[in-house]
Amino acid sequence: MAGRGTGPDFVEALARGLDVLACFDAERPVMSLSDVAAAADLARPTARRLLLTLEELGFVRSSGGEFRLTPKVLTLGMAYVGSLGLWDIARPHLESLVARSGESSSMAQLDGSDIVYVARVAVPKLIALRVEIGTRFPAVQTSQGKVLLAALSAAELDAALAEPSRSGLPPYIGRSREQLGTELTEVRARGWALADEELAPGVRSVAVPVRDATGAVRAAMNVTVHAAETSVETLLADHLPLLLRTAGDVSAEWALWQSRPYTEVARRTDRPATA
């Protein structure tokens, strides 16, 4: 559920509407009114009004008493991704990396204690986890998450880890807070992070940072392999150099894109009078 604010300007109705949208996922693409009310912890009349409002706005459609999201929901997230200019820049580089490595590659950003996938180019392989744009995973269990957490200050790291994960996965107990701090220090120093079957059996990945024009880490890019097919040694020796080069190219092009002189002039709709 969406976080609840305490400020005088907090709009509870908006938070509840976002809760309703967040109820739908790959496991529950179609839900009844009762399902939504239970998932969002809302009274049925409240859930009904919110669903009908979202339907009128085009974000939800209903049929036979069941509700599902419409593609218009994508505009909420893609507006953010598009505003960065990152996907348009990264896509050809990701495609080239996947073609050379034969493995899937993704980009993610940090949201609280989770990573959220914002770009992906995949190859058909039997891996235990389904990943799509918008998929969330706990940052501490992923190579991308470690890269992003390592870029935070101590206060920012504490704040991020204090937020409950919204990935739906059980809490990770593989390392202590002190062990995580030591690992993040190493990640920061060497410029890459490894996750070896920490997220799920058979899933192994390495990730590196993607930086903006100021040099700040704004995203992470990874290569994911099947542990039974690719050893850690091969992942680091063969795929990491390609990944580092690709992320460097994306960062450089993104910096140029962000520094471009750009303005929009409103189109004139009035025509000058003619004699």
Coordinates of C-alpha atoms in Angstrom, one line a residue:
M1 CA 0.0 0.0 0.0
A2 CA 1.1 3.6 -0.6
G3 CA 2.7 5.3 2.4
R4 CA 0.5 7.4 4.5
G5 CA 1.5 11.0 5.1
T6 CA 1.0 13.1 8.1
G7 CA 1.2 16.6 6.6
P8 CA -1.8 18.9 6.3
D9 CA -1.7 18.7 2.5
F10 CA -1.7 14.9 2.3
V11 CA -4.6 13.7 0.0
E12 CA -5.9 10.4 1.3
A13 CA -8.2 9.8 -1.7
L14 CA -5.2 10.0 -4.1
A15 CA -3.2 7.6 -1.9
R16 CA -6.1 5.1 -2.0
G17 CA -6.4 5.4 -5.8
L18 CA -2.8 4.5 -6.1
D19 CA -3.3 1.6 -3.7
V20 CA -6.0 0.3 -6.1
L21 CA -3.7 0.5 -9.1
A22 CA -0.9 -1.2 -7.2
C23 CA -3.2 -4.2 -6.4
F24 CA -3.0 -5.5 -9.9
D25 CA 0.1 -7.5 -10.9
A26 CA 1.2 -10.5 -13.0
E27 CA -0.3 -12.9 -10.4
R28 CA -3.6 -10.9 -10.2
P29 CA -4.2 -9.3 -13.6
V30 CA -8.0 -9.6 -13.2
M31 CA -9.8 -8.8 -9.9
S32 CA -13.3 -8.6 -8.6
L33 CA -14.5 -5.7 -6.5
S34 CA -14.2 -7.8 -3.4
D35 CA -10.6 -8.8 -4.4
V36 CA -9.6 -5.2 -4.8
A37 CA -11.2 -4.1 -1.6
A38 CA -9.4 -6.8 0.3
A39 CA -6.1 -6.2 -1.4
A40 CA -6.2 -2.5 -0.8
D41 CA -7.7 -2.7 2.7
L42 CA -10.7 -0.6 1.6
A43 CA -14.4 -0.8 2.3
R44 CA -16.3 -2.1 -0.8
P45 CA -18.1 1.2 -1.4
T46 CA -14.8 3.1 -1.4
A47 CA -13.1 0.5 -3.6
R48 CA -16.1 0.7 -6.0
R49 CA -16.0 4.5 -6.3
L50 CA -12.2 4.5 -6.9
L51 CA -12.5 1.7 -9.5
L52 CA -15.3 3.6 -11.4
T53 CA -13.3 6.8 -11.3
L54 CA -10.2 5.0 -12.7
E55 CA -12.4 3.4 -15.3
E56 CA -13.7 6.8 -16.4
L57 CA -10.2 8.1 -16.6
G58 CA -9.2 5.1 -18.8
F59 CA -6.8 3.4 -16.4
V60 CA -9.2 0.5 -15.6
R61 CA -11.8 -1.5 -17.6
S62 CA -14.5 -3.7 -16.3
S63 CA -16.3 -6.7 -17.8
G64 CA -18.7 -9.1 -16.1
G65 CA -18.0 -7.7 -12.6
E66 CA -14.2 -8.0 -13.0
F67 CA -11.6 -5.3 -13.4
R68 CA -8.3 -5.1 -15.1
L69 CA -5.7 -2.4 -15.9
T70 CA -5.5 -0.8 -19.4
P71 CA -2.3 0.1 -21.2
K72 CA -2.9 3.7 -20.3
V73 CA -1.3 2.8 -16.9
L74 CA 2.0 2.6 -18.7
T75 CA 1.9 6.3 -19.3
L76 CA 2.4 6.9 -15.6
G77 CA 5.7 5.2 -15.5
M78 CA 6.9 5.8 -19.1
A79 CA 6.5 9.6 -18.6
Y80 CA 9.2 9.3 -16.0
V81 CA 11.4 7.1 -18.0
G82 CA 10.9 9.2 -21.1
S83 CA 11.7 12.4 -19.2
L84 CA 15.2 11.0 -18.4
G85 CA 16.0 10.2 -22.1
L86 CA 17.7 7.1 -20.7
W87 CA 15.8 4.4 -22.5
D88 CA 16.2 5.8 -26.0
I89 CA 19.9 6.1 -25.3
A90 CA 20.4 2.8 -23.6
R91 CA 18.3 0.6 -26.0
P92 CA 20.8 0.1 -28.9
H93 CA 23.6 -0.4 -26.4
L94 CA 21.7 -3.1 -24.5
E95 CA 20.8 -4.8 -27.7
S96 CA 24.4 -4.8 -28.8
L97 CA 25.5 -6.1 -25.4
V98 CA 23.0 -8.9 -25.5
A99 CA 23.9 -9.8 -29.1
R100 CA 27.6 -10.1 -28.1
S101 CA 27.2 -11.9 -24.7
G102 CA 24.2 -14.1 -25.5
E103 CA 22.8 -13.2 -22.1
S104 CA 20.0 -10.9 -20.9
S105 CA 20.7 -7.4 -19.7
S106 CA 18.6 -4.9 -17.8
M107 CA 18.7 -1.5 -16.2
A108 CA 17.2 -0.6 -12.9
Q109 CA 16.8 2.4 -10.5
L110 CA 16.4 2.5 -6.8
D111 CA 13.0 3.1 -5.1
G112 CA 13.3 2.8 -1.3
S113 CA 14.7 -0.5 -0.5
D114 CA 13.8 -2.0 -3.9
I115 CA 15.1 -1.8 -7.4
V116 CA 12.6 -1.2 -10.2
Y117 CA 13.4 -2.4 -13.7
V118 CA 13.2 0.5 -16.3
A119 CA 14.8 -1.2 -19.3
R120 CA 15.4 -4.8 -20.4
V121 CA 16.6 -6.8 -23.4
A122 CA 16.2 -10.5 -22.8
V123 CA 17.1 -13.8 -24.4
P124 CA 14.9 -16.9 -24.0
K125 CA 16.4 -18.8 -21.1
L126 CA 14.9 -20.9 -18.3
I127 CA 15.6 -18.6 -15.3
A128 CA 13.5 -18.9 -12.1
L129 CA 12.4 -15.2 -12.0
R130 CA 10.1 -13.4 -14.4
V131 CA 11.4 -9.9 -15.1
E132 CA 9.5 -7.1 -16.8
I133 CA 9.6 -3.3 -16.9
G134 CA 8.3 -2.2 -13.5
T135 CA 9.3 -5.5 -11.7
R136 CA 10.6 -4.9 -8.1
F137 CA 13.2 -6.9 -6.2
P138 CA 14.8 -6.2 -2.8
A139 CA 17.9 -4.2 -3.6
V140 CA 20.2 -6.0 -1.2
Q141 CA 19.7 -9.3 -3.0
T142 CA 20.6 -8.0 -6.5
S143 CA 23.7 -6.9 -8.2
Q144 CA 22.0 -3.8 -9.5
G145 CA 20.7 -3.0 -6.0
K146 CA 24.1 -3.3 -4.5
V147 CA 25.5 -0.8 -7.0
L148 CA 22.8 1.7 -6.3
L149 CA 23.0 1.3 -2.5
A150 CA 26.7 1.7 -2.7
A151 CA 26.3 5.1 -4.2
L152 CA 24.3 6.4 -1.3
S153 CA 25.6 8.4 1.7
A154 CA 25.4 6.7 5.1
A155 CA 22.2 8.6 6.0
E156 CA 20.6 7.9 2.6
L157 CA 21.5 4.2 2.9
D158 CA 19.9 3.9 6.4
A159 CA 16.7 5.7 5.1
A160 CA 16.5 3.4 2.1
L161 CA 16.9 0.2 4.1
A162 CA 14.4 1.4 6.6
E163 CA 11.6 1.3 4.0
P164 CA 9.8 -2.0 3.7
S165 CA 10.2 -3.8 0.4
R166 CA 7.2 -3.8 -1.9
S167 CA 8.5 -6.7 -4.0
G168 CA 6.3 -9.3 -2.3
L169 CA 9.4 -11.4 -1.5
P170 CA 10.2 -12.6 2.0
P171 CA 12.8 -10.7 4.0
Y172 CA 16.4 -11.6 3.2
I173 CA 18.4 -13.0 6.1
G174 CA 21.6 -13.9 4.2
R175 CA 23.8 -11.1 5.7
S176 CA 23.9 -8.8 8.6
R177 CA 23.8 -5.0 8.3
E178 CA 27.5 -4.8 9.1
Q179 CA 28.3 -7.4 6.4
L180 CA 26.2 -5.5 3.9
G181 CA 28.1 -2.3 4.7
T182 CA 31.4 -4.0 4.2
E183 CA 30.2 -5.4 0.8
L184 CA 28.9 -2.0 -0.3
T185 CA 32.3 -0.5 0.5
E186 CA 34.0 -3.0 -1.7
V187 CA 31.4 -2.4 -4.5
R188 CA 32.0 1.3 -4.3
A189 CA 35.8 0.8 -4.6
R190 CA 35.8 -1.6 -7.5
G191 CA 32.9 -0.3 -9.5
W192 CA 30.8 -3.4 -9.9
A193 CA 28.7 -5.8 -7.8
L194 CA 28.0 -9.5 -7.9
A195 CA 24.9 -11.4 -6.8
D196 CA 25.4 -15.1 -6.8
E197 CA 22.1 -17.0 -6.4
E198 CA 21.0 -14.5 -3.7
L199 CA 17.7 -13.6 -5.3
A200 CA 16.8 -17.1 -6.5
P201 CA 18.5 -20.4 -7.2
G202 CA 20.2 -20.5 -10.5
V203 CA 20.2 -16.7 -11.0
R204 CA 23.7 -15.1 -11.1
S205 CA 24.4 -11.5 -12.2
V206 CA 27.0 -8.8 -12.3
A207 CA 26.1 -5.0 -12.4
V208 CA 27.8 -1.7 -12.9
P209 CA 26.7 1.9 -12.4
V210 CA 25.2 4.2 -15.1
R211 CA 26.0 7.9 -14.4
D212 CA 24.4 11.2 -15.4
A213 CA 26.1 14.4 -16.6
T214 CA 27.1 15.3 -13.0
G215 CA 28.8 11.9 -12.5
A216 CA 26.1 10.8 -10.0
V217 CA 24.9 7.1 -10.2
R218 CA 21.4 7.2 -11.4
A219 CA 20.9 3.7 -12.6
A220 CA 22.5 0.3 -12.8
M221 CA 23.0 -2.1 -15.7
N222 CA 23.5 -5.8 -15.4
V223 CA 24.1 -9.1 -17.2
T224 CA 22.2 -12.1 -15.9
V225 CA 23.2 -15.7 -16.4
H226 CA 22.1 -19.1 -15.4
A227 CA 24.4 -20.4 -12.6
A228 CA 24.4 -23.9 -14.1
E229 CA 25.7 -22.6 -17.4
T230 CA 28.0 -19.8 -16.5
S231 CA 30.5 -19.8 -13.6
V232 CA 31.4 -16.7 -11.6
E233 CA 34.8 -16.7 -13.2
T234 CA 33.4 -16.6 -16.7
L235 CA 30.8 -14.0 -15.7
L236 CA 33.6 -11.7 -14.5
A237 CA 36.2 -12.5 -17.1
D238 CA 34.0 -12.5 -20.2
H239 CA 30.8 -10.5 -19.5
L240 CA 32.0 -7.8 -17.0
P241 CA 34.4 -6.1 -19.4
L242 CA 31.6 -5.8 -22.1
L243 CA 29.2 -4.6 -19.4
L244 CA 31.6 -1.9 -18.2
R245 CA 32.2 -0.7 -21.7
T246 CA 28.5 -0.6 -22.5
A247 CA 27.6 1.3 -19.3
G248 CA 30.4 3.8 -20.0
D249 CA 29.1 4.4 -23.5
V250 CA 25.5 4.9 -22.1
S251 CA 26.7 7.2 -19.4
A252 CA 28.7 9.3 -21.9
E253 CA 25.8 9.6 -24.4
W254 CA 23.4 10.4 -21.6
A255 CA 25.6 13.2 -20.3
L256 CA 25.7 14.7 -23.8
W257 CA 21.9 14.4 -24.1
Q258 CA 21.4 16.1 -20.7
S259 CA 23.7 18.9 -21.7
R260 CA 22.0 19.7 -25.0
P261 CA 20.5 23.1 -25.5
Y262 CA 16.8 22.4 -25.7
T263 CA 13.6 24.5 -25.6
E264 CA 10.1 24.2 -26.8
V265 CA 8.2 27.1 -28.4
A266 CA 4.4 26.9 -28.3
R267 CA 2.9 26.7 -31.7
R268 CA 1.0 29.8 -32.8
T269 CA -2.6 29.0 -33.6
D270 CA -3.6 32.5 -34.7
R271 CA -2.9 33.6 -38.2
P272 CA -2.1 37.2 -38.9
A273 CA -4.8 39.1 -40.6
T274 CA -4.5 39.5 -44.4
A275 CA -5.3 42.6 -46.3

